[in-house]
mmCIF file of C-alpha atoms in Angstrom:
data_model
loop_
_atom_site.group_PDB
_atom_site.id
_atom_site.type_symbol
_atom_site.label_atom_id
_atom_site.label_comp_id
_atom_site.label_asym_id
_atom_site.label_seq_id
_atom_site.Cartn_x
_atom_site.Cartn_y
_atom_site.Cartn_z
ATOM 1 C CA MET A 833 0.009 -0.190 0.036
ATOM 2 C CA SER A 834 1.447 3.355 -1.043
ATOM 3 C CA THR A 835 1.611 6.129 1.571
ATOM 4 C CA GLU A 836 3.354 8.720 -0.903
ATOM 5 C CA LYS A 837 1.613 11.722 -1.284
ATOM 6 C CA THR A 838 0.915 13.184 -4.603
ATOM 7 C CA ALA A 839 0.755 16.959 -5.639
ATOM 8 C CA GLU A 840 -2.931 17.722 -5.046
ATOM 9 C CA TYR A 841 -4.706 20.063 -7.380
ATOM 10 C CA VAL A 842 -5.359 23.502 -5.989
ATOM 11 C CA PRO A 843 -8.308 25.180 -7.098
ATOM 12 C CA GLY A 844 -7.506 27.974 -9.113
ATOM 13 C CA THR A 845 -4.628 26.561 -10.970
ATOM 14 C CA GLU A 846 -6.548 25.922 -13.903
ATOM 15 C CA SER A 847 -3.855 24.573 -16.000
ATOM 16 C CA CYS A 848 -3.402 21.380 -13.978
ATOM 17 C CA LEU A 849 -6.999 20.564 -12.981
ATOM 18 C CA THR A 850 -7.513 17.726 -15.596
ATOM 19 C CA ASP A 851 -3.995 16.697 -15.584
ATOM 20 C CA ALA A 852 -4.417 16.058 -11.839
ATOM 21 C CA VAL A 853 -7.325 14.121 -12.514
ATOM 22 C CA ARG A 854 -5.608 11.909 -15.139
ATOM 23 C CA THR A 855 -2.554 11.312 -13.036
ATOM 24 C CA GLY A 856 -4.532 10.242 -9.685
ATOM 25 C CA CYS A 857 -6.610 7.850 -11.908
ATOM 26 C CA ALA A 858 -3.714 6.488 -13.795
ATOM 27 C CA ARG A 859 -2.091 5.839 -10.261
ATOM 28 C CA VAL A 860 -5.075 4.086 -8.902
ATOM 29 C CA MET A 861 -5.421 1.615 -11.792
ATOM 30 C CA GLU A 862 -1.592 0.725 -11.092
ATOM 31 C CA GLN A 863 -2.690 -0.532 -7.720
ATOM 32 C CA ALA A 864 -6.254 -1.501 -8.357
ATOM 33 C CA ARG A 865 -7.600 -4.832 -6.973
ATOM 34 C CA HIS A 866 -11.461 -4.663 -7.825
ATOM 35 C CA VAL A 867 -11.292 -3.364 -11.372
ATOM 36 C CA GLN A 868 -9.081 -4.058 -14.201
ATOM 37 C CA ILE A 869 -9.150 -2.669 -17.620
ATOM 38 C CA ARG A 870 -8.764 -4.946 -20.619
ATOM 39 C CA SER A 871 -6.555 -3.302 -22.763
ATOM 40 C CA ASP A 872 -7.020 -6.173 -25.321
ATOM 41 C CA PHE A 873 -10.606 -5.550 -25.780
ATOM 42 C CA ILE A 874 -10.144 -1.703 -26.465
ATOM 43 C CA PRO A 875 -9.346 -1.805 -30.022
ATOM 44 C CA ALA A 876 -12.496 -3.998 -30.987
ATOM 45 C CA TYR A 877 -14.524 -1.883 -29.028
ATOM 46 C CA ALA A 878 -13.149 1.147 -30.724
ATOM 47 C CA GLU A 879 -14.083 -0.251 -34.048
ATOM 48 C CA ARG A 880 -17.488 -1.223 -33.022
ATOM 49 C CA ILE A 881 -18.448 2.498 -32.218
ATOM 50 C CA SER A 882 -16.149 4.223 -34.494
ATOM 51 C CA SER A 883 -18.994 4.811 -36.949
ATOM 52 C CA TYR A 884 -20.865 6.611 -34.727
ATOM 53 C CA PHE A 885 -18.309 9.682 -34.466
ATOM 54 C CA PRO A 886 -18.687 12.520 -35.002
ATOM 55 C CA TYR A 887 -21.002 12.153 -32.178
ATOM 56 C CA GLU A 888 -23.193 15.523 -31.609
ATOM 57 C CA ASN A 889 -25.023 15.749 -28.237
ATOM 58 C CA LEU A 890 -28.051 17.921 -28.898
ATOM 59 C CA TRP A 891 -28.784 19.448 -25.621
ATOM 60 C CA HIS A 892 -31.898 20.981 -26.835
ATOM 61 C CA ALA A 893 -33.060 17.818 -29.050
ATOM 62 C CA ALA A 894 -34.674 15.870 -26.303
ATOM 63 C CA GLY A 895 -36.928 18.788 -24.898
ATOM 64 C CA TRP A 896 -35.828 18.408 -21.276
ATOM 65 C CA HIS A 897 -33.547 21.571 -21.172
ATOM 66 C CA PHE A 898 -34.400 25.171 -20.826
ATOM 67 C CA ARG A 899 -34.076 27.356 -23.733
ATOM 68 C CA SER A 900 -33.866 31.090 -23.524
ATOM 69 C CA GLY A 901 -32.793 34.223 -25.316
ATOM 70 C CA SER A 902 -31.037 35.618 -22.089
ATOM 71 C CA ASP A 903 -27.578 34.378 -21.697
ATOM 72 C CA GLU A 904 -28.065 35.150 -17.873
ATOM 73 C CA ALA A 905 -31.020 32.911 -17.502
ATOM 74 C CA LEU A 906 -29.543 30.046 -19.535
ATOM 75 C CA ALA A 907 -26.273 30.256 -17.542
ATOM 76 C CA ALA A 908 -28.489 30.342 -14.389
ATOM 77 C CA TYR A 909 -30.172 27.202 -15.521
ATOM 78 C CA VAL A 910 -27.117 25.264 -16.313
ATOM 79 C CA LEU A 911 -25.291 26.164 -13.246
ATOM 80 C CA THR A 912 -28.351 25.414 -11.008
ATOM 81 C CA LEU A 913 -28.959 21.946 -12.837
ATOM 82 C CA ASP A 914 -25.259 21.131 -12.393
ATOM 83 C CA SER A 915 -25.263 22.086 -8.799
ATOM 84 C CA ILE A 916 -27.722 19.265 -8.399
ATOM 85 C CA ASN A 917 -26.324 16.805 -10.961
ATOM 86 C CA PHE A 918 -26.223 14.016 -8.592
ATOM 87 C CA GLY A 919 -28.537 11.545 -6.981
ATOM 88 C CA SER A 920 -28.208 8.435 -8.936
ATOM 89 C CA GLY A 921 -27.944 6.208 -6.042
ATOM 90 C CA TYR A 922 -31.341 7.723 -5.050
ATOM 91 C CA PHE A 923 -33.083 7.367 -8.509
ATOM 92 C CA SER A 924 -34.934 4.121 -7.592
ATOM 93 C CA ALA A 925 -36.891 6.104 -5.080
ATOM 94 C CA LEU A 926 -37.374 9.256 -7.459
ATOM 95 C CA GLU A 927 -40.904 9.805 -8.615
ATOM 96 C CA LYS A 928 -40.073 10.036 -12.333
ATOM 97 C CA ARG A 929 -41.874 11.704 -15.195
ATOM 98 C CA GLU A 930 -43.468 9.105 -17.815
ATOM 99 C CA GLY A 931 -40.726 7.602 -20.007
ATOM 100 C CA MET A 932 -37.838 9.818 -18.356
ATOM 101 C CA SER A 933 -34.970 8.856 -16.783
ATOM 102 C CA GLY A 934 -33.931 10.298 -13.112
ATOM 103 C CA TYR A 935 -31.833 12.921 -14.661
ATOM 104 C CA ALA A 936 -34.200 13.708 -17.338
ATOM 105 C CA THR A 937 -36.826 14.177 -14.641
ATOM 106 C CA ILE A 938 -34.920 16.660 -12.573
ATOM 107 C CA ALA A 939 -33.956 18.673 -15.744
ATOM 108 C CA SER A 940 -37.391 18.982 -17.049
ATOM 109 C CA TRP A 941 -39.079 19.885 -13.843
ATOM 110 C CA LEU A 942 -36.314 22.628 -13.356
ATOM 111 C CA THR A 943 -37.019 23.726 -17.058
ATOM 112 C CA ASP A 944 -40.769 24.066 -16.051
ATOM 113 C CA ARG A 945 -39.638 26.297 -13.021
ATOM 114 C CA PHE A 946 -37.536 28.588 -15.168
ATOM 115 C CA GLN A 947 -39.993 28.660 -17.813
ATOM 116 C CA GLU A 948 -42.414 30.224 -15.364
ATOM 117 C CA ASN A 949 -39.821 32.452 -13.547
ATOM 118 C CA PRO A 950 -36.031 32.015 -13.710
ATOM 119 C CA LEU A 951 -34.166 31.200 -10.366
ATOM 120 C CA THR A 952 -32.046 33.969 -9.235
ATOM 121 C CA ALA A 953 -28.810 33.608 -6.780
ATOM 122 C CA HIS A 954 -30.968 35.018 -3.965
ATOM 123 C CA ASP A 955 -33.707 32.141 -4.782
ATOM 124 C CA LEU A 956 -31.058 29.572 -4.453
ATOM 125 C CA LYS A 957 -29.404 31.094 -1.185
ATOM 126 C CA ASN A 958 -32.739 30.638 0.350
ATOM 127 C CA MET A 959 -33.787 27.133 -0.873
ATOM 128 C CA SER A 960 -35.033 24.623 1.513
ATOM 129 C CA ALA A 961 -35.839 20.932 1.058
ATOM 130 C CA LYS A 962 -39.591 21.809 1.060
ATOM 131 C CA LEU A 963 -39.245 24.177 -1.935
ATOM 132 C CA CYS A 964 -37.039 21.568 -3.929
ATOM 133 C CA ALA A 965 -39.645 18.922 -3.089
ATOM 134 C CA ASP A 966 -42.033 21.428 -4.928
ATOM 135 C CA ILE A 967 -39.916 22.118 -7.727
ATOM 136 C CA PHE A 968 -39.221 18.355 -8.425
ATOM 137 C CA HIS A 969 -42.634 16.966 -7.383
ATOM 138 C CA GLN A 970 -41.128 14.649 -5.059
ATOM 139 C CA ASN A 971 -42.584 13.434 -1.808
ATOM 140 C CA ILE A 972 -40.561 14.104 1.247
ATOM 141 C CA ALA A 973 -42.608 11.635 3.375
ATOM 142 C CA ASN A 974 -40.175 9.281 1.775
ATOM 143 C CA PRO A 975 -36.924 9.286 3.931
ATOM 144 C CA GLU A 976 -34.911 8.856 0.963
ATOM 145 C CA MET A 977 -36.400 11.710 -0.863
ATOM 146 C CA LEU A 978 -36.042 13.645 2.207
ATOM 147 C CA GLU A 979 -32.474 13.053 2.374
ATOM 148 C CA LEU A 980 -31.875 13.979 -1.589
ATOM 149 C CA MET A 981 -34.066 16.855 -1.347
ATOM 150 C CA GLU A 982 -31.848 18.200 1.842
ATOM 151 C CA ARG A 983 -28.857 17.438 -0.223
ATOM 152 C CA PHE A 984 -30.488 19.328 -3.361
ATOM 153 C CA ALA A 985 -31.168 22.356 -1.294
ATOM 154 C CA LYS A 986 -28.018 22.460 0.492
ATOM 155 C CA ALA A 987 -26.214 22.526 -3.110
ATOM 156 C CA MET A 988 -28.326 25.132 -4.504
ATOM 157 C CA SER A 989 -28.083 27.533 -1.550
ATOM 158 C CA GLU A 990 -24.361 27.141 -1.685
ATOM 159 C CA THR A 991 -24.260 28.008 -5.171
ATOM 160 C CA GLY A 992 -26.540 31.036 -4.654
ATOM 161 C CA ARG A 993 -24.102 32.133 -1.909
ATOM 162 C CA GLN A 994 -21.165 31.695 -3.979
ATOM 163 C CA ILE A 995 -22.521 33.479 -6.880
ATOM 164 C CA LEU A 996 -23.691 36.379 -4.919
ATOM 165 C CA GLU A 997 -20.403 36.729 -2.985
ATOM 166 C CA HIS A 998 -17.900 36.370 -5.787
ATOM 167 C CA TYR A 999 -19.855 36.969 -9.202
ATOM 168 C CA ASP A 1000 -21.992 40.136 -8.108
ATOM 169 C CA GLY A 1001 -25.100 37.625 -8.378
ATOM 170 C CA LYS A 1002 -24.673 36.717 -11.910
ATOM 171 C CA PHE A 1003 -24.092 33.114 -13.036
ATOM 172 C CA LEU A 1004 -23.031 34.581 -16.378
ATOM 173 C CA ASN A 1005 -20.069 36.508 -14.811
ATOM 174 C CA LEU A 1006 -18.727 33.036 -13.679
ATOM 175 C CA VAL A 1007 -18.729 31.591 -17.373
ATOM 176 C CA ILE A 1008 -17.318 34.910 -18.459
ATOM 177 C CA SER A 1009 -14.535 35.329 -16.143
ATOM 178 C CA ALA A 1010 -13.032 31.659 -17.437
ATOM 179 C CA ASP A 1011 -12.280 33.446 -20.737
ATOM 180 C CA HIS A 1012 -13.836 30.916 -23.139
ATOM 181 C CA SER A 1013 -11.857 27.968 -21.141
ATOM 182 C CA ALA A 1014 -13.855 24.793 -20.488
ATOM 183 C CA VAL A 1015 -11.119 23.997 -17.843
ATOM 184 C CA GLY A 1016 -11.409 27.526 -16.539
ATOM 185 C CA ILE A 1017 -15.027 27.213 -15.886
ATOM 186 C CA ALA A 1018 -14.488 23.826 -14.118
ATOM 187 C CA ALA A 1019 -11.592 25.359 -11.918
ATOM 188 C CA SER A 1020 -13.828 28.147 -10.837
ATOM 189 C CA LEU A 1021 -16.444 25.675 -9.765
ATOM 190 C CA ALA A 1022 -13.864 23.387 -8.060
ATOM 191 C CA LYS A 1023 -13.612 26.388 -5.764
ATOM 192 C CA PHE A 1024 -17.094 25.706 -4.360
ATOM 193 C CA PRO A 1025 -17.232 23.130 -1.262
ATOM 194 C CA GLN A 1026 -19.931 21.036 -3.143
ATOM 195 C CA TYR A 1027 -17.575 20.474 -5.993
ATOM 196 C CA ALA A 1028 -14.782 19.278 -3.895
ATOM 197 C CA ASP A 1029 -14.692 15.493 -5.519
ATOM 198 C CA ILE A 1030 -11.595 14.499 -4.446
ATOM 199 C CA ALA A 1031 -11.299 10.742 -2.834
ATOM 200 C CA HIS A 1032 -8.221 9.203 -1.105
ATOM 201 C CA TYR A 1033 -6.692 5.802 -2.285
ATOM 202 C CA HIS A 1034 -3.879 4.179 -0.638
ATOM 203 C CA GLY A 1035 -2.575 7.581 0.883
ATOM 204 C CA PHE A 1036 -2.932 9.882 -2.183
ATOM 205 C CA ALA A 1037 -5.588 12.158 -3.473
ATOM 206 C CA VAL A 1038 -7.701 11.314 -6.396
ATOM 207 C CA PRO A 1039 -9.645 14.231 -7.895
ATOM 208 C CA PHE A 1040 -12.523 13.323 -10.348
ATOM 209 C CA TYR A 1041 -14.341 16.734 -10.408
ATOM 210 C CA LYS A 1042 -16.965 15.127 -12.580
ATOM 211 C CA ARG A 1043 -19.913 17.742 -11.907
ATOM 212 C CA ALA A 1044 -17.310 20.741 -12.512
ATOM 213 C CA GLN A 1045 -16.288 19.233 -15.704
ATOM 214 C CA ILE A 1046 -19.509 18.476 -16.998
ATOM 215 C CA ALA A 1047 -20.971 22.113 -16.048
ATOM 216 C CA ALA A 1048 -18.375 23.188 -18.495
ATOM 217 C CA ALA A 1049 -19.337 20.817 -21.003
ATOM 218 C CA ASP A 1050 -23.151 21.733 -20.652
ATOM 219 C CA ILE A 1051 -22.342 25.575 -20.956
ATOM 220 C CA TYR A 1052 -20.767 24.519 -24.276
ATOM 221 C CA LEU A 1053 -23.960 22.564 -25.394
ATOM 222 C CA ALA A 1054 -26.371 24.989 -24.101
ATOM 223 C CA PHE A 1055 -24.892 27.885 -25.664
ATOM 224 C CA GLU A 1056 -24.509 25.686 -28.971
ATOM 225 C CA GLY A 1057 -20.715 26.541 -28.814
ATOM 226 C CA GLN A 1058 -21.562 30.262 -29.393
ATOM 227 C CA ARG A 1059 -21.176 33.559 -27.239
ATOM 228 C CA ALA A 1060 -20.163 32.620 -23.740
ATOM 229 C CA GLY A 1061 -20.116 29.041 -24.721
ATOM 230 C CA ALA A 1062 -17.532 29.354 -27.361
ATOM 231 C CA LEU A 1063 -14.943 27.152 -25.405
ATOM 232 C CA SER A 1064 -11.522 26.503 -26.589
ATOM 233 C CA ASP A 1065 -10.115 23.454 -24.710
ATOM 234 C CA LEU A 1066 -12.988 20.824 -24.521
ATOM 235 C CA ALA A 1067 -10.400 18.205 -25.622
ATOM 236 C CA LYS A 1068 -8.769 18.771 -22.069
ATOM 237 C CA LEU A 1069 -11.902 17.474 -20.064
ATOM 238 C CA THR A 1070 -11.856 13.982 -19.073
ATOM 239 C CA ILE A 1071 -14.735 11.364 -19.086
ATOM 240 C CA PHE A 1072 -17.203 12.273 -16.677
ATOM 241 C CA ALA A 1073 -16.795 9.521 -13.752
ATOM 242 C CA ASP A 1074 -20.380 8.490 -12.653
ATOM 243 C CA ASN A 1075 -21.900 4.968 -12.554
ATOM 244 C CA ALA A 1076 -22.972 4.789 -16.338
ATOM 245 C CA VAL A 1077 -19.586 4.820 -17.964
ATOM 246 C CA PRO A 1078 -18.183 1.917 -15.869
ATOM 247 C CA HIS A 1079 -21.445 -0.071 -16.398
ATOM 248 C CA VAL A 1080 -21.441 0.191 -19.991
ATOM 249 C CA LEU A 1081 -17.629 -0.464 -20.416
ATOM 250 C CA ARG A 1082 -18.085 -3.672 -18.134
ATOM 251 C CA MET A 1083 -20.933 -4.895 -20.346
ATOM 252 C CA GLU A 1084 -18.543 -4.354 -23.468
ATOM 253 C CA GLY A 1085 -15.924 -6.230 -21.848
ATOM 254 C CA VAL A 1086 -13.363 -3.251 -21.565
ATOM 255 C CA LEU A 1087 -13.733 -3.322 -17.582
ATOM 256 C CA GLU A 1088 -13.373 -6.632 -15.751
ATOM 257 C CA TYR A 1089 -14.674 -6.565 -12.107
ATOM 258 C CA SER A 1090 -13.573 -8.898 -9.142
ATOM 259 C CA GLU A 1091 -15.911 -11.686 -8.237
ATOM 260 C CA ALA A 1092 -16.707 -9.930 -4.993
ATOM 261 C CA LEU A 1093 -17.596 -6.508 -6.488
ATOM 262 C CA ALA A 1094 -19.505 -7.977 -9.445
ATOM 263 C CA ALA A 1095 -21.677 -9.683 -6.926
ATOM 264 C CA LYS A 1096 -22.168 -6.752 -4.906
ATOM 265 C CA ILE A 1097 -23.433 -4.719 -8.135
ATOM 266 C CA ASP A 1098 -25.542 -7.374 -9.470
ATOM 267 C CA ALA A 1099 -27.149 -7.702 -6.294
ATOM 268 C CA GLU A 1100 -27.899 -3.894 -6.058
ATOM 269 C CA GLU A 1101 -25.769 -3.337 -2.764
ATOM 270 C CA LEU A 1102 -25.136 0.215 -2.120
ATOM 271 C CA LEU A 1103 -21.117 0.827 -2.426
ATOM 272 C CA GLU A 1104 -20.087 3.534 -0.145
ATOM 273 C CA ALA A 1105 -18.730 6.697 -1.479
ATOM 274 C CA GLY A 1106 -15.040 7.008 -1.260
ATOM 275 C CA SER A 1107 -14.602 3.260 -0.774
ATOM 276 C CA GLU A 1108 -11.643 1.483 -2.366
ATOM 277 C CA GLU A 1109 -14.238 -0.344 -4.917
ATOM 278 C CA GLU A 1110 -16.037 2.877 -5.808
ATOM 279 C CA VAL A 1111 -12.702 4.854 -6.451
ATOM 280 C CA GLU A 1112 -11.373 2.370 -8.728
ATOM 281 C CA LEU A 1113 -14.582 2.005 -10.750
ATOM 282 C CA ARG A 1114 -14.367 5.922 -11.332
ATOM 283 C CA ALA A 1115 -10.890 6.036 -12.109
ATOM 284 C CA ALA A 1116 -11.078 2.961 -14.535
ATOM 285 C CA ALA A 1117 -13.796 4.837 -16.607
ATOM 286 C CA ILE A 1118 -11.520 7.924 -16.754
ATOM 287 C CA HIS A 1119 -8.505 5.969 -17.546
ATOM 288 C CA ALA A 1120 -10.046 3.429 -19.884
ATOM 289 C CA GLY A 1121 -11.688 6.447 -21.514
ATOM 290 C CA ASP A 1122 -8.580 7.910 -22.718
ATOM 291 C CA MET A 1123 -7.415 4.803 -23.977
ATOM 292 C CA ILE A 1124 -10.559 4.433 -26.215
ATOM 293 C CA VAL A 1125 -10.287 7.847 -27.322
ATOM 294 C CA ALA A 1126 -6.621 6.975 -28.409
ATOM 295 C CA ALA A 1127 -7.832 4.097 -30.026
ATOM 296 C CA LEU A 1128 -10.500 5.852 -32.175
ATOM 297 C CA HIS A 1129 -7.633 8.489 -33.130
ATOM 298 C CA ALA A 1130 -5.588 5.552 -34.473
ATOM 299 C CA LEU A 1131 -8.730 4.444 -36.498
ATOM 300 C CA GLY A 1132 -8.744 7.840 -38.180
ATOM 301 C CA GLN A 1133 -11.488 9.662 -35.947
ATOM 302 C CA THR A 1134 -9.019 12.454 -34.737
ATOM 303 C CA GLY A 1135 -11.532 14.765 -33.655
ATOM 304 C CA VAL A 1136 -12.934 12.573 -31.067
ATOM 305 C CA THR A 1137 -12.500 13.667 -27.269
ATOM 306 C CA ALA A 1138 -13.301 12.370 -23.977
ATOM 307 C CA MET A 1139 -16.303 14.542 -23.577
ATOM 308 C CA ASN A 1140 -17.681 13.237 -26.804
ATOM 309 C CA LEU A 1141 -16.931 9.620 -25.894
ATOM 310 C CA ASP A 1142 -19.036 10.335 -22.499
ATOM 311 C CA HIS A 1143 -21.909 11.770 -24.507
ATOM 312 C CA TYR A 1144 -21.991 8.605 -26.615
ATOM 313 C CA ILE A 1145 -21.601 6.268 -23.740
ATOM 314 C CA TRP A 1146 -24.194 7.880 -21.560
ATOM 315 C CA ASP A 1147 -26.784 8.318 -24.290
ATOM 316 C CA HIS A 1148 -26.272 4.605 -25.133
ATOM 317 C CA SER A 1149 -26.393 3.551 -21.343
ATOM 318 C CA HIS A 1150 -30.189 3.742 -21.423
ATOM 319 C CA ARG A 1151 -30.677 1.127 -24.203
ATOM 320 C CA PRO A 1152 -32.230 -2.109 -23.189
ATOM 321 C CA GLU A 1153 -29.067 -4.355 -23.560
ATOM 322 C CA TYR A 1154 -27.267 -2.002 -21.000
ATOM 323 C CA GLN A 1155 -30.386 -1.989 -18.841
ATOM 324 C CA SER A 1156 -30.332 -5.503 -18.309
ATOM 325 C CA LYS A 1157 -27.835 -5.620 -15.630
ATOM 326 C CA PRO A 1158 -27.748 -3.464 -12.622
ATOM 327 C CA ARG A 1159 -24.961 -0.470 -12.735
ATOM 328 C CA HIS A 1160 -23.007 0.408 -9.244
ATOM 329 C CA ARG A 1161 -25.134 2.333 -7.010
ATOM 330 C CA THR A 1162 -23.561 5.275 -4.553
ATOM 331 C CA GLN A 1163 -25.476 7.766 -2.489
ATOM 332 C CA THR A 1164 -23.060 10.532 -3.087
ATOM 333 C CA VAL A 1165 -23.268 14.404 -4.032
ATOM 334 C CA TYR A 1166 -20.981 13.847 -6.801
ATOM 335 C CA TYR A 1167 -22.714 11.910 -9.479
#
């Protein structure tokens, strides 16, 4: 077991945020006991999916997300949604809209609220579990939903405070301050305590920053790469380490789980956030993701980024063949 300390990412040092994520994940995979990357399966997987690229994620096409002529309202929607872009470990208890996933349910109810009247930083600062339950149409008599709505309220309230204190109450100011850098947006959000997505494994820090990175990607998508969403360094982002990516890669043979871990996941047992197993799952997703991107480049798909690959995997994770087996469940504020 290694007790060596690694250089930890310090929020504000934008140039090393995603480098720190990749370095930490590579170190985890050097020592991993529960999850292995089958590198021999990667070329064939890359060939199977190569024809899907370039893969375009159309943010507005599904109809879940808020559209606005106001850049401030659009930035407010994206940063509010990504402040609560977690809870997959609770989604079995979530009251979903017909035909929608947990994420789509949350995104669409938030869209309805913004269409009535966009939430402001002051609104978020004063958020409560009861108000969240009203916005997202959940029954907080259910203890799991009460816990999730309390976590949502805390995250939204913190976001409101940060925007008021550091960005003059304007969500767009955070985006503009990054000077068209996706990593810069992620680094700004990484300063918020709720985005401190850093695990510890065998004595060293492993930053993931899933929600901070996906918020930057979502700004790009929501603004359709225009105006404040014209981001220059999207290729630096990593795969967004949640529970969908490792699940799909397991089903495709790219990831191999230990018998004990596979049994826990297949039995739908909760994995503890920050546990050795959970950290390895997330690290493997990121490290394997970069290997798959490299394999796609070797096939001539040189424009593919980890963000593109993530969008492809996440969209396809809802297909019946991937829904036939459980994915890992963790009750966390990070995904």
